[in-house]
Amino acid sequence: MKKIITLCLIFSLLTTIYAQNNYVPAPENMKAREEFQDNKFGIFIHWGIYSMLGDGEWVMNNKSLNYKEYEKLAAGFYPANFDAAEWVANIKASGAKYICITSRHHDGFSMFDTKYSDYNIVKATPFKRDILKEIADECEKQGIKLHLYYSHIDWNRADYAPRIYTGLKNGHTEFGDFSTYYQFMNNQIKELLTNYGSIGAIWFDGVWDQEKNPDFDWRLPEQYAMIHQLRPACLIANNHHIKPFPGEDIQIFERDLPGENFGGLSGQDVSALPLETCETMNRTWGYRITDQHYKTTEQLIHLLVKAAGKNANLLLNVGPQPDGSLPAEAVSRMKEIGEWMNRFGETVYGTRGGPVTARDWGVTTQKENKIFVHILNLEDKVLFVPITGKKIKKATRFIDQSPLKFAQTPDGVIITLLEIPTAIDEVIELVY
């Protein structure tokens, strides 16, 4: 009987993996994809015990810190100013529709109460509060979606092996079996999907750590199938910098808009999946005490609008301080973005990339029978927009609906503005 049960389990597993390689999203998943694209804007949160060192989330690897010494940071981690309600309120005020927070980063420290490791914020710190649960509860209360970042890498555990690219100088001399680490990850992912309300997406990172080891098997089909079976509406994203794998629901571009590769991490082709660009508000993801190089509000709004014009969401990062507070500069930027979104959100939320690809002057978005022309850089009162195949009935300034003169030719639409644009984004609404 035991042998029969084992064979049945193996057959079930193989069937599941086969199904994932031939993945057909469930209706709940397709609906979640549409809602994700409608949301257009999210805030990324990189926070962990690494914030105490004030040198970014990679400090353990970059400074070759011994894992046993690094673990001692947890004993002093007490973010007394952490307030989930304030966090979520500030993020919601930015106009963001979802939050993606690091549940466990490459350093291996879990920012939630997990029974599969004592190395977590409840058991290993004097703070002893499950910050993820508090954030999940506030997201539910304030009506904002929660996504969870989860690292495929672990510089702390010995059973994350082999080490090829990162974590080479953190003091490990003996290594365990990857299969036990793989089971650990899946156990934690089940916890996250079971104990923290409705999770909109699992945002993986780290597959690139084995790119020099092409025979390494991450067993992603099995992992993805587990997630989709447990929560069909939960979207899967993986920041691996290559074309999407079967079973993934979102394509990620790091520090670049889809189709661009200025940062060197986004040369992959643009797929038909929902798209998301992640970018920092200053220069680093995790808190760095020396990094006050914040992008201007205008730059950030332009980034958001350009992402929408390329049919993508923007996931904009904030690195909280070790005391649990959001940096004042980040809060200020979010407030200013939110003020702009309060006036122009209709031209971003619920839209898709417009009929005209990105130009030097800006981008277009569209919704129903409206095309929104976002003028970001124009030193003229006349703009030619190469829209063909649509009969334009009306052109207005979006902000006050004042009519604009326009002429339609076989090659596009010529719009005459009232003056040379000086706004962060001069939005023209075309109705067809």
PDB file of N, CA and C in Angstrom, residues 221-284:
ATOM      1  N   PRO A 221       9.060  24.902 -12.342  1.00  0.00           N
ATOM      2  CA  PRO A 221       7.721  24.425 -12.713  1.00  0.00           C
ATOM      3  C   PRO A 221       6.934  23.877 -11.525  1.00  0.00           C
ATOM      4  N   GLU A 222       7.618  23.117 -10.680  1.00  0.00           N
ATOM      5  CA  GLU A 222       6.956  22.561  -9.500  1.00  0.00           C
ATOM      6  C   GLU A 222       6.561  23.671  -8.524  1.00  0.00           C
ATOM      7  N   GLN A 223       7.456  24.632  -8.337  1.00  0.00           N
ATOM      8  CA  GLN A 223       7.187  25.735  -7.415  1.00  0.00           C
ATOM      9  C   GLN A 223       6.039  26.605  -7.921  1.00  0.00           C
ATOM     10  N   TYR A 224       6.064  26.928  -9.204  1.00  0.00           N
ATOM     11  CA  TYR A 224       5.001  27.740  -9.785  1.00  0.00           C
ATOM     12  C   TYR A 224       3.656  27.016  -9.705  1.00  0.00           C
ATOM     13  N   ALA A 225       3.667  25.715  -9.990  1.00  0.00           N
ATOM     14  CA  ALA A 225       2.429  24.942  -9.953  1.00  0.00           C
ATOM     15  C   ALA A 225       1.832  24.932  -8.548  1.00  0.00           C
ATOM     16  N   MET A 226       2.705  24.825  -7.545  1.00  0.00           N
ATOM     17  CA  MET A 226       2.242  24.854  -6.159  1.00  0.00           C
ATOM     18  C   MET A 226       1.516  26.169  -5.863  1.00  0.00           C
ATOM     19  N   ILE A 227       2.096  27.279  -6.305  1.00  0.00           N
ATOM     20  CA  ILE A 227       1.499  28.593  -6.062  1.00  0.00           C
ATOM     21  C   ILE A 227       0.159  28.717  -6.776  1.00  0.00           C
ATOM     22  N   HIS A 228       0.132  28.326  -8.036  1.00  0.00           N
ATOM     23  CA  HIS A 228      -1.101  28.479  -8.811  1.00  0.00           C
ATOM     24  C   HIS A 228      -2.210  27.550  -8.323  1.00  0.00           C
ATOM     25  N   GLN A 229      -1.834  26.410  -7.784  1.00  0.00           N
ATOM     26  CA  GLN A 229      -2.842  25.510  -7.225  1.00  0.00           C
ATOM     27  C   GLN A 229      -3.403  26.060  -5.913  1.00  0.00           C
ATOM     28  N   LEU A 230      -2.498  26.614  -5.096  1.00  0.00           N
ATOM     29  CA  LEU A 230      -2.918  27.128  -3.789  1.00  0.00           C
ATOM     30  C   LEU A 230      -3.693  28.436  -3.924  1.00  0.00           C
ATOM     31  N   ARG A 231      -3.233  29.310  -4.806  1.00  0.00           N
ATOM     32  CA  ARG A 231      -3.861  30.617  -5.006  1.00  0.00           C
ATOM     33  C   ARG A 231      -3.876  30.948  -6.502  1.00  0.00           C
ATOM     34  N   PRO A 232      -4.886  30.493  -7.245  1.00  0.00           N
ATOM     35  CA  PRO A 232      -4.909  30.698  -8.699  1.00  0.00           C
ATOM     36  C   PRO A 232      -4.798  32.166  -9.118  1.00  0.00           C
ATOM     37  N   ALA A 233      -5.318  33.074  -8.298  1.00  0.00           N
ATOM     38  CA  ALA A 233      -5.296  34.492  -8.661  1.00  0.00           C
ATOM     39  C   ALA A 233      -3.971  35.167  -8.335  1.00  0.00           C
ATOM     40  N   CYS A 234      -3.087  34.489  -7.607  1.00  0.00           N
ATOM     41  CA  CYS A 234      -1.794  35.075  -7.249  1.00  0.00           C
ATOM     42  C   CYS A 234      -0.876  35.071  -8.465  1.00  0.00           C
ATOM     43  N   LEU A 235      -0.406  36.233  -8.857  1.00  0.00           N
ATOM     44  CA  LEU A 235       0.459  36.353 -10.022  1.00  0.00           C
ATOM     45  C   LEU A 235       1.899  36.014  -9.645  1.00  0.00           C
ATOM     46  N   ILE A 236       2.623  35.460 -10.587  1.00  0.00           N
ATOM     47  CA  ILE A 236       4.031  35.111 -10.374  1.00  0.00           C
ATOM     48  C   ILE A 236       4.900  35.986 -11.270  1.00  0.00           C
ATOM     49  N   ALA A 237       5.870  36.650 -10.643  1.00  0.00           N
ATOM     50  CA  ALA A 237       6.860  37.441 -11.360  1.00  0.00           C
ATOM     51  C   ALA A 237       8.240  36.943 -10.955  1.00  0.00           C
ATOM     52  N   ASN A 238       9.188  37.005 -11.866  1.00  0.00           N
ATOM     53  CA  ASN A 238      10.540  36.562 -11.542  1.00  0.00           C
ATOM     54  C   ASN A 238      11.543  37.487 -12.204  1.00  0.00           C
ATOM     55  N   ASN A 239      12.347  38.135 -11.391  1.00  0.00           N
ATOM     56  CA  ASN A 239      13.304  39.136 -11.865  1.00  0.00           C
ATOM     57  C   ASN A 239      14.603  38.459 -12.316  1.00  0.00           C
ATOM     58  N   HIS A 240      14.499  37.637 -13.362  1.00  0.00           N
ATOM     59  CA  HIS A 240      15.667  36.872 -13.801  1.00  0.00           C
ATOM     60  C   HIS A 240      16.364  37.475 -15.019  1.00  0.00           C
ATOM     61  N   HIS A 241      15.818  38.569 -15.561  1.00  0.00           N
ATOM     62  CA  HIS A 241      16.459  39.346 -16.623  1.00  0.00           C
ATOM     63  C   HIS A 241      16.486  38.631 -17.977  1.00  0.00           C
ATOM     64  N   ILE A 242      15.699  37.601 -18.153  1.00  0.00           N
ATOM     65  CA  ILE A 242      15.598  36.909 -19.435  1.00  0.00           C
ATOM     66  C   ILE A 242      14.121  36.748 -19.778  1.00  0.00           C
ATOM     67  N   LYS A 243      13.842  36.142 -20.922  1.00  0.00           N
ATOM     68  CA  LYS A 243      12.436  36.031 -21.328  1.00  0.00           C
ATOM     69  C   LYS A 243      11.661  35.196 -20.308  1.00  0.00           C
ATOM     70  N   PRO A 244      10.369  35.461 -20.157  1.00  0.00           N
ATOM     71  CA  PRO A 244       9.575  34.771 -19.129  1.00  0.00           C
ATOM     72  C   PRO A 244       9.563  33.260 -19.313  1.00  0.00           C
ATOM     73  N   PHE A 245       9.558  32.554 -18.179  1.00  0.00           N
ATOM     74  CA  PHE A 245       9.440  31.101 -18.168  1.00  0.00           C
ATOM     75  C   PHE A 245       7.963  30.711 -18.160  1.00  0.00           C
ATOM     76  N   PRO A 246       7.647  29.479 -18.574  1.00  0.00           N
ATOM     77  CA  PRO A 246       6.262  29.008 -18.446  1.00  0.00           C
ATOM     78  C   PRO A 246       5.798  29.088 -16.991  1.00  0.00           C
ATOM     79  N   GLY A 247       4.580  29.559 -16.796  1.00  0.00           N
ATOM     80  CA  GLY A 247       4.037  29.676 -15.450  1.00  0.00           C
ATOM     81  C   GLY A 247       4.137  31.059 -14.855  1.00  0.00           C
ATOM     82  N   GLU A 248       4.856  31.975 -15.513  1.00  0.00           N
ATOM     83  CA  GLU A 248       4.970  33.337 -15.005  1.00  0.00           C
ATOM     84  C   GLU A 248       3.858  34.205 -15.580  1.00  0.00           C
ATOM     85  N   ASP A 249       3.384  35.150 -14.776  1.00  0.00           N
ATOM     86  CA  ASP A 249       2.231  35.968 -15.134  1.00  0.00           C
ATOM     87  C   ASP A 249       2.578  37.428 -15.380  1.00  0.00           C
ATOM     88  N   ILE A 250       3.777  37.852 -14.965  1.00  0.00           N
ATOM     89  CA  ILE A 250       4.243  39.227 -15.120  1.00  0.00           C
ATOM     90  C   ILE A 250       5.669  39.181 -15.657  1.00  0.00           C
ATOM     91  N   GLN A 251       6.009  40.088 -16.535  1.00  0.00           N
ATOM     92  CA  GLN A 251       7.400  40.230 -16.968  1.00  0.00           C
ATOM     93  C   GLN A 251       7.993  41.479 -16.333  1.00  0.00           C
ATOM     94  N   ILE A 252       9.149  41.313 -15.711  1.00  0.00           N
ATOM     95  CA  ILE A 252       9.798  42.400 -14.970  1.00  0.00           C
ATOM     96  C   ILE A 252      10.983  42.962 -15.763  1.00  0.00           C
ATOM     97  N   PHE A 253      11.125  44.278 -15.672  1.00  0.00           N
ATOM     98  CA  PHE A 253      12.302  44.967 -16.215  1.00  0.00           C
ATOM     99  C   PHE A 253      12.917  45.782 -15.084  1.00  0.00           C
ATOM    100  N   GLU A 254      14.193  45.533 -14.801  1.00  0.00           N
ATOM    101  CA  GLU A 254      14.858  46.202 -13.677  1.00  0.00           C
ATOM    102  C   GLU A 254      15.599  47.443 -14.139  1.00  0.00           C
ATOM    103  N   ARG A 255      15.201  48.580 -13.594  1.00  0.00           N
ATOM    104  CA  ARG A 255      15.829  49.881 -13.844  1.00  0.00           C
ATOM    105  C   ARG A 255      15.728  50.349 -15.296  1.00  0.00           C
ATOM    106  N   ASP A 256      14.865  49.740 -16.066  1.00  0.00           N
ATOM    107  CA  ASP A 256      14.656  50.159 -17.444  1.00  0.00           C
ATOM    108  C   ASP A 256      13.207  49.979 -17.828  1.00  0.00           C
ATOM    109  N   LEU A 257      12.755  50.782 -18.762  1.00  0.00           N
ATOM    110  CA  LEU A 257      11.436  50.599 -19.337  1.00  0.00           C
ATOM    111  C   LEU A 257      11.496  49.461 -20.347  1.00  0.00           C
ATOM    112  N   PRO A 258      10.389  48.789 -20.602  1.00  0.00           N
ATOM    113  CA  PRO A 258      10.378  47.695 -21.573  1.00  0.00           C
ATOM    114  C   PRO A 258      10.942  48.140 -22.925  1.00  0.00           C
ATOM    115  N   GLY A 259      11.839  47.320 -23.466  1.00  0.00           N
ATOM    116  CA  GLY A 259      12.457  47.641 -24.748  1.00  0.00           C
ATOM    117  C   GLY A 259      13.718  48.463 -24.638  1.00  0.00           C
ATOM    118  N   GLU A 260      14.052  48.926 -23.409  1.00  0.00           N
ATOM    119  CA  GLU A 260      15.277  49.686 -23.188  1.00  0.00           C
ATOM    120  C   GLU A 260      16.247  48.870 -22.352  1.00  0.00           C
ATOM    121  N   ASN A 261      17.522  49.243 -22.395  1.00  0.00           N
ATOM    122  CA  ASN A 261      18.514  48.493 -21.621  1.00  0.00           C
ATOM    123  C   ASN A 261      19.692  49.378 -21.229  1.00  0.00           C
ATOM    124  N   PHE A 262      19.382  50.557 -20.738  1.00  0.00           N
ATOM    125  CA  PHE A 262      20.447  51.466 -20.315  1.00  0.00           C
ATOM    126  C   PHE A 262      21.171  50.940 -19.075  1.00  0.00           C
ATOM    127  N   GLY A 263      20.462  50.198 -18.219  1.00  0.00           N
ATOM    128  CA  GLY A 263      21.058  49.674 -16.993  1.00  0.00           C
ATOM    129  C   GLY A 263      21.767  48.349 -17.166  1.00  0.00           C
ATOM    130  N   GLY A 264      21.607  47.708 -18.326  1.00  0.00           N
ATOM    131  CA  GLY A 264      22.301  46.458 -18.599  1.00  0.00           C
ATOM    132  C   GLY A 264      21.631  45.208 -18.083  1.00  0.00           C
ATOM    133  N   LEU A 265      20.387  45.328 -17.568  1.00  0.00           N
ATOM    134  CA  LEU A 265      19.706  44.162 -17.006  1.00  0.00           C
ATOM    135  C   LEU A 265      18.417  43.813 -17.736  1.00  0.00           C
ATOM    136  N   SER A 266      18.106  44.554 -18.804  1.00  0.00           N
ATOM    137  CA  SER A 266      16.780  44.404 -19.411  1.00  0.00           C
ATOM    138  C   SER A 266      16.839  44.258 -20.928  1.00  0.00           C
ATOM    139  N   GLY A 267      17.744  43.451 -21.412  1.00  0.00           N
ATOM    140  CA  GLY A 267      17.869  43.268 -22.857  1.00  0.00           C
ATOM    141  C   GLY A 267      16.901  42.273 -23.446  1.00  0.00           C
ATOM    142  N   GLN A 268      16.083  41.629 -22.600  1.00  0.00           N
ATOM    143  CA  GLN A 268      15.181  40.593 -23.096  1.00  0.00           C
ATOM    144  C   GLN A 268      14.054  41.180 -23.937  1.00  0.00           C
ATOM    145  N   ASP A 269      13.497  40.349 -24.836  1.00  0.00           N
ATOM    146  CA  ASP A 269      12.369  40.769 -25.648  1.00  0.00           C
ATOM    147  C   ASP A 269      11.156  41.052 -24.764  1.00  0.00           C
ATOM    148  N   VAL A 270      10.304  41.946 -25.226  1.00  0.00           N
ATOM    149  CA  VAL A 270       9.084  42.284 -24.502  1.00  0.00           C
ATOM    150  C   VAL A 270       7.999  41.276 -24.863  1.00  0.00           C
ATOM    151  N   SER A 271       7.435  40.639 -23.853  1.00  0.00           N
ATOM    152  CA  SER A 271       6.432  39.595 -24.074  1.00  0.00           C
ATOM    153  C   SER A 271       5.023  40.187 -24.073  1.00  0.00           C
ATOM    154  N   ALA A 272       4.045  39.309 -24.249  1.00  0.00           N
ATOM    155  CA  ALA A 272       2.638  39.725 -24.204  1.00  0.00           C
ATOM    156  C   ALA A 272       2.082  39.723 -22.784  1.00  0.00           C
ATOM    157  N   LEU A 273       2.901  39.342 -21.797  1.00  0.00           N
ATOM    158  CA  LEU A 273       2.452  39.338 -20.403  1.00  0.00           C
ATOM    159  C   LEU A 273       2.298  40.766 -19.875  1.00  0.00           C
ATOM    160  N   PRO A 274       1.556  40.963 -18.788  1.00  0.00           N
ATOM    161  CA  PRO A 274       1.596  42.251 -18.107  1.00  0.00           C
ATOM    162  C   PRO A 274       3.033  42.617 -17.750  1.00  0.00           C
ATOM    163  N   LEU A 275       3.370  43.902 -17.873  1.00  0.00           N
ATOM    164  CA  LEU A 275       4.751  44.350 -17.720  1.00  0.00           C
ATOM    165  C   LEU A 275       4.896  45.233 -16.485  1.00  0.00           C
ATOM    166  N   GLU A 276       6.096  45.172 -15.893  1.00  0.00           N
ATOM    167  CA  GLU A 276       6.386  46.021 -14.735  1.00  0.00           C
ATOM    168  C   GLU A 276       7.847  46.429 -14.756  1.00  0.00           C
ATOM    169  N   THR A 277       8.078  47.719 -14.580  1.00  0.00           N
ATOM    170  CA  THR A 277       9.431  48.253 -14.425  1.00  0.00           C
ATOM    171  C   THR A 277       9.645  48.600 -12.955  1.00  0.00           C
ATOM    172  N   CYS A 278      10.734  48.107 -12.371  1.00  0.00           N
ATOM    173  CA  CYS A 278      11.073  48.494 -10.997  1.00  0.00           C
ATOM    174  C   CYS A 278      12.267  49.441 -11.029  1.00  0.00           C
ATOM    175  N   GLU A 279      12.190  50.468 -10.211  1.00  0.00           N
ATOM    176  CA  GLU A 279      13.236  51.490 -10.195  1.00  0.00           C
ATOM    177  C   GLU A 279      13.330  52.096  -8.800  1.00  0.00           C
ATOM    178  N   THR A 280      14.512  52.601  -8.473  1.00  0.00           N
ATOM    179  CA  THR A 280      14.738  53.225  -7.174  1.00  0.00           C
ATOM    180  C   THR A 280      14.355  54.696  -7.203  1.00  0.00           C
ATOM    181  N   MET A 281      13.955  55.209  -6.039  1.00  0.00           N
ATOM    182  CA  MET A 281      13.625  56.622  -5.920  1.00  0.00           C
ATOM    183  C   MET A 281      14.904  57.455  -5.827  1.00  0.00           C
ATOM    184  N   ASN A 282      15.922  56.871  -5.164  1.00  0.00           N
ATOM    185  CA  ASN A 282      17.237  57.524  -5.165  1.00  0.00           C
ATOM    186  C   ASN A 282      18.171  56.643  -6.000  1.00  0.00           C
ATOM    187  N   ARG A 283      19.211  56.043  -5.414  1.00  0.00           N
ATOM    188  CA  ARG A 283      20.092  55.176  -6.202  1.00  0.00           C
ATOM    189  C   ARG A 283      20.118  53.734  -5.713  1.00  0.00           C
ATOM    190  N   THR A 284      19.693  53.502  -4.469  1.00  0.00           N
ATOM    191  CA  THR A 284      19.803  52.171  -3.889  1.00  0.00           C
ATOM    192  C   THR A 284      18.434  51.649  -3.480  1.00  0.00           C
TER     193      THR A 284
END
